[in-house]
Amino acid sequence: MGNPQSPQKNIIIVDDTPANLRLLSAMLGEQGYRVRSVTNGAMAINAAQAKPPDLILLDINMPKMNGYEVCRRLKESELTAEIPVIFLSALDDVQDKITAFHAGGVDYVTKPFHFEEVRVRVRNQLALRQAQEDVAQKSIALESFSYALRALHRLNTTDYESFPGRFRDYLQTGCELLGTQWGGITKIQANYYSLVAAIPELSSEDSPWHAIAFPTDLDKTYCHQVITQRQTVMYSDAATLPETEPPIGSPWRFHAYLGTPIWAGDAIYGTLYFADGESRSQPFAIHEVEIIELMAQSLGRAIADYQSSESRRRAELAFRLEKQKSEKLLLNILPQKIARRLKQAQTSLAEQFPAATVLMMRVVGVNDWSQDLKPAQIVQVLHDVFTLCDRTLEQFGLEAIKAVGTVCLVVGGVPVAREDHLEAIADVALALQGALAQFTVPDELAALPVPLQIRMGMQTGTVMAGVIGTKRHDYDFWGEAVDDAMALETQCPTNQIHVSARVYEQLCDRYQFTPCESDTRAPAAPTYYLLGKQGI
């Protein structure tokens, strides 16, 4: 019978003795392996290059090119370097085995061999390679997960000017994260189906998406399945289901479809869906379902807030349009002073602040959380952490200028100069350290697999700041102080505030410090840890 642990694994056997090839091929074939046999080294290299196997069994004593040279050439090629090679040879001297391992072999079996020994060694090497491939796949998945986590955190913490902008950003981000062609947000009200946003966008009357509302029977639509089941619905090939049809207004036939309800309070507002014109060979993964459900939860909260305060929002919007019509967008994404200057200049702006202090803070250990917590839970923890940071900064008249992923950048003295920028940043760093030390995780998430930890780097000096871009304005910072703060944070032990000698010299008479231990990675100038204020 075939070996159930190694179905369809591809093995090349290299031996110039036909009897050995027949014996090994028959034995391994009975174990469920696909076996290719070659009689010399050149053929072995060509066969491995043409279709890389999972494992190679290689004889040593062969004419023209011995097994050592074959193995070396395989390891020199990027295409075949990772293929494990087991030597099968009548040579039994220790030096022969050492030479085989130096050539790149992973195992050595002496002829005459017992097949059970060969079978076990083959199985172990294939299992080891499979484990290595699994680790590589998990690493790729973790990198993808980290990217998705940053994107979801950005969506959850961005202030949008309007719902069309919010919907467009969510759909564009969702299509990118899920790898789909199309996405849409629908609104269900009585017997009316409304497509309120879509990718491709509702761009013009010529667009197939231009019809916004239709009185229609939803019994056969994908969205109706979502509304009826009140949960996420997915199809790997929905086109094969006769009882379903594409959403109203869709010019294409959906195949792969993933849709979930948008709850606004206790009622379903509509659905969020993503779809493809091609079917999927595999069902949607769990993390993909979590992504769309998290996005729908965020949209639902925003819609519910809007519905509960619509009158107030309209009054505030009317007031802003009356007083600051031309500034409403920039005031939402840039500091007020910069927004006004940008509106007047209509160009990118940059200026130098000779006296400013930079604080770089990073939440560490997030990758460790991902082993035990779901993406939605990690996003919720990070959301709570940065909400706590925002409240702490407000107490000192400061704000997080940039927050990306797990990093928060705070600058004192920019864009509005202040004489106490150094003391303000020192005080807020100590306050953040104390506040986050008391941070507690919501009961429904239980305990974090590792404690919440942060690192902070602090430097004072000259900072350049300015607005980048003409469509998506971004207020950013450059300069030695920013680079130094980043380096100090990187070299900082967890839960410490790492400051430069310049910061220490200007604050040592009012604050408590301790010198850093010697570290070859540290800059030439001495650095310190900020402990607190003197007398406190």
XYZ file of C-alpha atoms in Angstrom:
536
model
C 0.000 0.000 0.000
C 1.055 3.606 -0.518
C 2.424 5.633 2.322
C -0.393 8.007 3.386
C 2.133 10.433 4.823
C 3.902 10.930 1.468
C 1.305 10.889 -1.352
C 2.525 12.009 -4.743
C 5.991 13.009 -3.569
C 8.475 13.140 -6.460
C 11.817 11.307 -6.072
C 14.770 11.016 -8.483
C 17.023 7.952 -8.109
C 20.518 8.254 -9.630
C 22.511 5.007 -10.033
C 24.498 3.496 -12.897
C 23.428 -0.024 -11.902
C 20.077 -0.913 -13.536
C 19.321 -3.583 -10.947
C 19.565 -1.024 -8.126
C 17.327 1.373 -10.043
C 14.672 -1.282 -10.616
C 14.730 -2.410 -6.992
C 14.514 1.072 -5.472
C 11.948 2.269 -8.015
C 9.680 -0.685 -7.328
C 9.979 -0.406 -3.553
C 9.415 3.342 -3.401
C 6.653 3.177 -5.996
C 4.785 0.740 -3.765
C 4.997 3.348 -1.014
C 3.046 5.862 -3.104
C 5.986 7.936 -4.386
C 6.406 9.068 -7.988
C 9.856 7.846 -8.989
C 12.121 8.908 -11.861
C 15.278 6.880 -12.548
C 18.450 8.129 -14.270
C 21.785 6.388 -14.807
C 24.339 9.218 -14.733
C 25.083 12.587 -13.195
C 24.386 14.750 -16.247
C 20.957 13.211 -16.675
C 20.278 13.736 -12.972
C 21.070 17.446 -13.169
C 18.947 17.922 -16.293
C 16.010 16.019 -14.777
C 16.158 18.018 -11.538
C 16.338 21.314 -13.440
C 13.444 20.390 -15.745
C 11.135 19.305 -12.922
C 12.584 19.751 -9.427
C 11.829 16.698 -7.260
C 11.102 16.594 -3.539
C 14.116 14.328 -2.853
C 17.135 12.814 -4.660
C 18.725 9.406 -3.916
C 22.288 9.645 -5.311
C 24.990 7.026 -5.896
C 28.646 8.122 -5.597
C 30.666 5.875 -7.920
C 29.430 6.722 -11.410
C 31.347 7.255 -14.685
C 32.240 10.740 -15.969
C 30.698 12.582 -13.002
C 30.607 11.111 -9.500
C 27.878 11.749 -6.955
C 29.899 14.347 -5.055
C 30.176 16.569 -8.146
C 26.499 16.052 -9.011
C 25.481 17.190 -5.532
C 27.762 20.226 -5.641
C 26.283 21.356 -8.967
C 22.755 20.894 -7.686
C 23.533 23.053 -4.663
C 25.043 25.768 -6.865
C 21.750 26.244 -8.744
C 19.061 28.385 -7.124
C 16.413 26.122 -8.660
C 17.721 22.901 -7.039
C 19.740 24.125 -4.052
C 17.030 23.314 -1.491
C 16.335 19.753 -2.691
C 17.522 17.242 -0.047
C 20.054 14.652 -1.287
C 20.515 11.222 0.338
C 23.693 9.399 -0.729
C 23.407 5.620 -1.376
C 26.874 4.118 -1.733
C 28.956 1.010 -1.096
C 31.718 3.307 0.207
C 31.799 2.906 3.970
C 34.838 4.935 4.966
C 34.267 7.838 7.375
C 36.032 10.232 5.020
C 33.616 9.286 2.212
C 30.688 10.218 4.407
C 32.337 13.490 5.457
C 32.934 14.353 1.790
C 29.283 13.580 1.015
C 28.030 15.898 3.730
C 30.446 18.660 2.682
C 29.070 18.339 -0.853
C 25.583 19.128 0.473
C 24.062 15.737 1.315
C 21.595 15.493 4.171
C 21.924 11.742 4.825
C 24.082 8.725 3.904
C 23.004 5.074 3.528
C 25.599 2.323 2.992
C 25.037 -0.429 0.446
C 23.914 -3.152 0.712
C 20.980 -1.452 2.363
C 17.881 -2.594 4.158
C 14.856 -1.141 2.412
C 13.108 -0.391 5.721
C 16.062 1.848 6.608
C 15.852 3.602 3.227
C 12.084 4.008 3.578
C 12.381 5.587 7.028
C 15.177 7.939 5.978
C 13.262 8.990 2.853
C 10.112 9.584 4.865
C 11.988 11.613 7.506
C 13.729 13.837 4.956
C 10.472 14.473 3.086
C 8.721 15.271 6.362
C 11.538 17.652 7.291
C 11.320 19.405 3.939
C 7.537 19.640 4.232
C 7.962 21.188 7.683
C 10.412 23.731 6.253
C 7.975 24.593 3.471
C 5.166 24.923 6.025
C 7.285 27.312 8.081
C 8.022 29.361 4.956
C 4.310 29.478 4.093
C 3.439 30.522 7.635
C 6.067 33.244 7.440
C 4.467 34.530 4.234
C 1.038 34.296 5.841
C 2.273 36.175 8.908
C 3.731 38.923 6.732
C 0.426 39.157 4.874
C -1.424 39.175 8.177
C 0.765 41.970 9.534
C 0.067 44.036 6.417
C -3.670 43.405 6.752
C -3.495 44.341 10.421
C -1.913 47.698 9.626
C -4.486 48.359 6.892
C -7.408 47.497 9.178
C -5.981 49.644 11.968
C -5.692 52.559 9.538
C -9.308 52.145 8.435
C -10.483 51.945 12.038
C -8.630 55.074 13.138
C -9.020 57.350 10.094
C -11.373 60.333 10.273
C -13.276 60.618 6.996
C -14.834 63.703 5.522
C -17.860 61.811 4.215
C -19.360 58.372 3.884
C -18.585 58.149 0.134
C -14.911 58.650 0.986
C -15.113 56.095 3.791
C -16.913 53.554 1.562
C -14.441 54.030 -1.280
C -11.436 53.548 1.013
C -12.920 50.437 2.617
C -13.752 48.860 -0.743
C -10.381 49.654 -2.279
C -8.592 48.296 0.780
C -10.803 45.202 0.918
C -10.223 44.377 -2.755
C -6.481 44.700 -2.161
C -6.435 42.541 0.986
C -8.719 39.845 -0.416
C -7.403 39.949 -3.977
C -10.830 40.450 -5.557
C -11.906 42.388 -8.646
C -15.128 43.857 -7.311
C -16.586 45.086 -4.065
C -19.791 46.743 -3.024
C -21.808 48.159 -0.152
C -25.567 47.728 -0.313
C -28.446 49.176 1.639
C -31.574 47.093 2.234
C -34.774 48.925 3.132
C -38.214 47.310 2.877
C -38.377 45.892 -0.651
C -35.718 48.223 -2.016
C -32.232 47.139 -2.883
C -29.702 49.994 -3.017
C -26.140 49.779 -4.253
C -24.605 52.767 -2.444
C -20.932 52.202 -3.307
C -18.973 49.880 -5.567
C -15.594 49.103 -7.039
C -15.494 49.986 -9.968
C -16.956 53.238 -8.726
C -20.372 54.761 -9.348
C -18.636 57.193 -11.671
C -21.215 58.322 -14.212
C -24.631 57.695 -15.726
C -22.908 55.532 -18.322
C -21.559 53.241 -15.631
C -23.434 49.946 -15.193
C -23.517 50.800 -11.487
C -25.306 54.133 -11.925
C -28.753 52.924 -10.749
C -28.844 53.450 -7.003
C -32.184 51.958 -5.913
C -34.517 49.364 -7.361
C -37.770 47.922 -6.038
C -36.961 44.283 -6.512
C -37.523 40.756 -5.274
C -34.356 39.814 -3.386
C -35.203 36.138 -2.963
C -32.618 34.947 -5.473
C -29.769 37.377 -4.847
C -26.536 36.757 -2.984
C -27.313 39.697 -0.708
C -30.661 38.168 0.186
C -28.822 35.070 1.389
C -26.730 37.273 3.674
C -29.782 39.111 5.022
C -31.807 35.917 5.511
C -29.039 33.996 7.265
C -27.918 37.116 9.172
C -24.309 36.026 8.852
C -21.392 35.842 6.441
C -22.087 33.923 3.222
C -19.382 32.661 0.871
C -19.350 30.878 -2.470
C -16.270 29.494 -4.234
C -18.311 29.304 -7.455
C -21.672 30.995 -7.022
C -22.382 30.824 -10.763
C -23.124 27.115 -10.368
C -25.970 27.840 -7.939
C -29.237 28.279 -9.901
C -31.069 29.852 -6.976
C -28.763 32.897 -6.845
C -28.202 35.878 -9.096
C -25.734 38.786 -9.107
C -26.671 41.915 -7.125
C -29.020 44.270 -8.945
C -27.088 46.616 -11.232
C -24.118 44.262 -11.572
C -22.930 44.002 -15.200
C -20.940 40.824 -14.473
C -21.702 37.308 -13.349
C -20.060 36.686 -9.992
C -18.320 33.386 -9.317
C -16.353 33.729 -6.073
C -18.425 35.752 -3.591
C -17.928 36.753 0.051
C -20.634 38.856 1.717
C -21.477 39.809 5.302
C -24.207 41.896 6.964
C -23.545 45.456 8.106
C -25.177 45.915 11.497
C -26.030 49.488 12.465
C -27.016 49.086 16.087
C -29.595 46.311 16.366
C -30.677 46.420 12.718
C -29.051 45.306 9.477
C -28.222 48.338 7.333
C -27.174 46.300 4.291
C -24.274 44.159 3.149
C -20.573 44.424 2.413
C -19.356 42.060 -0.297
C -16.322 41.272 -2.424
C -16.422 39.125 -5.551
C -14.492 37.779 -8.532
C -15.385 36.756 -12.049
C -13.392 33.544 -11.630
C -14.230 30.699 -9.277
C -11.905 29.744 -6.435
C -10.267 26.335 -6.161
C -10.261 26.675 -2.370
C -12.869 28.178 -0.030
C -12.289 31.601 1.492
C -9.847 31.304 4.405
C -10.773 32.047 8.009
C -8.607 35.177 8.098
C -10.371 36.497 4.964
C -13.735 36.052 6.663
C -12.386 37.868 9.726
C -11.175 40.746 7.539
C -14.568 41.387 5.917
C -16.431 40.965 9.226
C -14.119 43.416 10.967
C -14.582 45.929 8.140
C -18.381 45.497 8.340
C -18.318 46.023 12.118
C -16.365 49.251 11.680
C -18.724 50.452 8.939
C -21.749 49.546 11.079
C -20.490 51.574 14.034
C -19.857 54.580 11.804
C -23.304 54.298 10.184
C -25.031 53.917 13.552
C -23.241 56.980 14.928
C -24.261 58.925 11.857
C -27.897 57.857 12.084
C -28.170 58.728 15.787
C -26.787 62.225 15.356
C -27.808 63.159 11.805
C -29.460 66.435 12.767
C -26.455 67.566 14.787
C -24.074 66.568 12.015
C -26.038 68.550 9.427
C -26.000 71.644 11.608
C -22.255 71.336 12.170
C -21.661 70.751 8.481
C -23.737 73.797 7.536
C -21.754 75.925 9.973
C -18.421 74.711 8.608
C -19.527 75.261 5.011
C -20.585 78.792 5.875
C -17.374 79.692 7.703
C -14.663 77.584 6.123
C -15.891 76.127 2.828
C -12.503 76.035 1.176
C -10.710 74.560 4.224
C -13.012 71.722 5.308
C -10.966 68.890 3.785
C -7.492 70.118 4.794
C -8.604 70.875 8.344
C -9.550 67.233 8.758
C -6.184 65.839 7.677
C -3.588 68.550 8.554
C -2.840 70.894 11.461
C -4.878 74.080 11.124
C -1.871 76.366 10.594
C -0.506 74.150 7.820
C -3.911 73.702 6.201
C -4.396 77.477 5.907
C -0.935 78.048 4.477
C -1.385 75.203 2.008
C -4.716 76.619 0.851
C -3.130 80.011 0.218
C 0.004 78.692 -1.476
C -1.587 75.781 -3.385
C 1.846 74.077 -3.360
C 3.779 71.686 -1.133
C 5.123 73.419 1.950
C 8.209 72.746 4.037
C 9.822 74.677 6.872
C 12.534 74.259 9.472
C 11.932 74.260 13.236
C 15.257 74.858 14.986
C 13.863 73.962 18.427
C 11.711 70.838 18.566
C 11.636 67.515 20.418
C 10.712 64.173 18.874
C 9.298 61.144 20.720
C 9.088 57.815 18.882
C 6.964 55.156 20.645
C 6.467 51.560 19.487
C 4.211 48.805 20.839
C 6.278 45.580 20.769
C 5.267 41.954 20.888
C 2.359 42.170 18.419
C 3.714 39.224 16.394
C 3.612 37.131 19.563
C -0.052 38.050 20.082
C -0.919 36.724 16.632
C -0.213 33.183 17.779
C -3.184 33.264 20.171
C -5.454 36.172 19.216
C -7.605 36.697 16.149
C -6.941 39.703 13.875
C -10.080 41.458 15.125
C -8.935 41.020 18.721
C -5.454 42.403 17.997
C -6.942 45.402 16.213
C -9.203 46.030 19.213
C -6.242 45.903 21.634
C -4.182 48.284 19.479
C -7.199 50.564 19.084
C -7.606 50.733 22.873
C -3.857 51.354 23.359
C -3.703 54.265 20.891
C -6.985 55.701 22.187
C -5.399 55.775 25.657
C -2.308 57.445 24.158
C -4.467 60.097 22.436
C -6.221 60.945 25.713
C -2.880 61.209 27.502
C -1.415 63.476 24.813
C -4.437 65.782 24.958
C -3.699 66.483 28.618
C -0.382 68.053 27.580
C -1.665 69.925 24.531
C 0.033 67.461 22.160
C -1.180 65.065 19.496
C 0.159 62.025 17.667
C 1.350 63.526 14.390
C 1.772 60.097 12.768
C 0.534 56.646 13.810
C 1.466 53.761 11.523
C 0.935 50.151 12.550
C 2.429 49.864 16.035
C 4.448 53.124 15.927
C 3.381 56.543 17.206
C 5.328 59.793 16.512
C 4.863 62.837 18.767
C 6.646 66.154 18.116
C 6.754 69.112 20.500
C 7.206 72.569 18.986
C 5.807 71.650 15.543
C 3.938 73.094 13.703
C 3.297 75.679 16.448
C 6.474 76.688 18.281
C 6.516 76.416 22.076
C 9.367 77.192 24.456
C 8.677 74.207 26.724
C 8.740 71.615 23.924
C 11.475 69.557 25.633
C 9.779 69.481 29.055
C 6.385 68.804 27.424
C 7.681 65.758 25.556
C 9.532 64.478 28.655
C 6.359 64.828 30.731
C 4.186 63.128 28.136
C 6.712 60.269 27.740
C 6.584 59.610 31.499
C 2.785 59.900 31.455
C 2.511 57.435 28.563
C 4.861 55.034 30.342
C 2.712 55.175 33.458
C -0.617 54.971 31.647
C 0.365 51.995 29.500
C 1.817 50.197 32.509
C -1.720 50.217 33.926
C -3.325 49.185 30.626
C -5.761 46.299 30.971
C -7.148 44.090 28.235
C -10.962 43.813 27.954
C -12.324 40.756 29.775
C -13.712 39.201 26.595
C -10.194 38.960 25.159
C -8.795 37.294 28.312
C -5.083 37.946 28.935
C -2.523 38.800 26.280
C -0.163 35.889 25.550
C 2.677 38.283 26.431
C 2.467 41.497 28.497
C 1.946 44.787 26.695
C 5.370 46.369 26.192
C 6.560 49.607 24.627
C 9.830 51.267 23.629
C 10.448 55.018 23.402
C 13.235 57.068 21.890
C 13.577 60.831 22.498
C 15.791 63.470 20.854
C 15.747 67.259 20.627
C 17.088 69.452 17.869
C 16.235 70.781 14.431
C 13.278 69.299 12.556
C 12.139 69.792 8.973
C 8.386 69.433 8.402
C 6.243 69.754 5.342
C 3.361 68.566 3.233
C 3.954 65.886 0.591
C 1.733 65.342 -2.442
C -1.038 67.249 -4.155
C -3.956 64.805 -3.923
C -3.326 62.846 -0.716
C -1.631 65.407 1.495
C 0.653 63.949 4.158
C 2.344 66.094 6.824
C 5.729 64.488 7.465
C 9.028 65.121 9.288
C 12.721 64.800 8.519
C 15.989 65.634 10.173
C 18.639 64.384 12.530
C 16.346 64.609 15.555
C 13.794 62.325 13.879
C 16.471 59.814 12.814
C 18.048 59.861 16.275
C 14.712 59.297 18.005
C 14.048 56.347 15.718
C 17.512 54.866 16.419
C 17.131 55.390 20.174
C 13.758 53.626 20.099
C 15.192 50.711 18.132
C 18.037 50.254 20.653
C 15.797 50.738 23.693
C 14.937 47.909 26.104
C 11.231 47.370 26.578
C 9.315 49.758 28.841
C 12.153 52.296 28.931
C 12.515 55.887 27.663
C 15.836 56.091 25.795
C 17.151 59.666 25.454
C 20.213 61.279 23.930
C 23.038 63.051 25.725
C 21.598 66.340 24.430
C 18.287 65.690 26.168
C 20.099 64.657 29.353
C 22.262 67.809 29.423
C 19.235 70.103 29.140
C 17.031 68.285 31.671
C 19.427 66.710 34.179
C 18.795 69.439 36.768
C 15.035 68.784 36.794
C 14.626 65.114 35.855
C 16.089 61.816 36.991
C 18.182 59.739 34.590
C 20.349 56.634 34.625
C 23.187 55.961 32.156
C 22.672 53.201 29.606
C 24.769 50.088 29.878
C 27.580 49.665 27.354
C 26.286 48.395 24.023
C 28.238 48.087 20.801
C 25.132 49.070 18.868
C 24.747 52.357 20.738
C 25.907 55.652 19.209
C 29.288 57.092 20.126
C 27.781 59.672 22.487
C 26.477 58.343 25.830
C 22.750 57.785 26.147
C 20.434 57.623 29.147
C 17.104 56.336 30.403
C 14.602 58.909 31.637
C 13.239 57.806 35.044
C 11.112 60.686 36.261
C 11.097 64.203 37.683
C 13.341 65.124 40.551
C 11.568 65.313 43.882
C 8.704 63.083 42.684
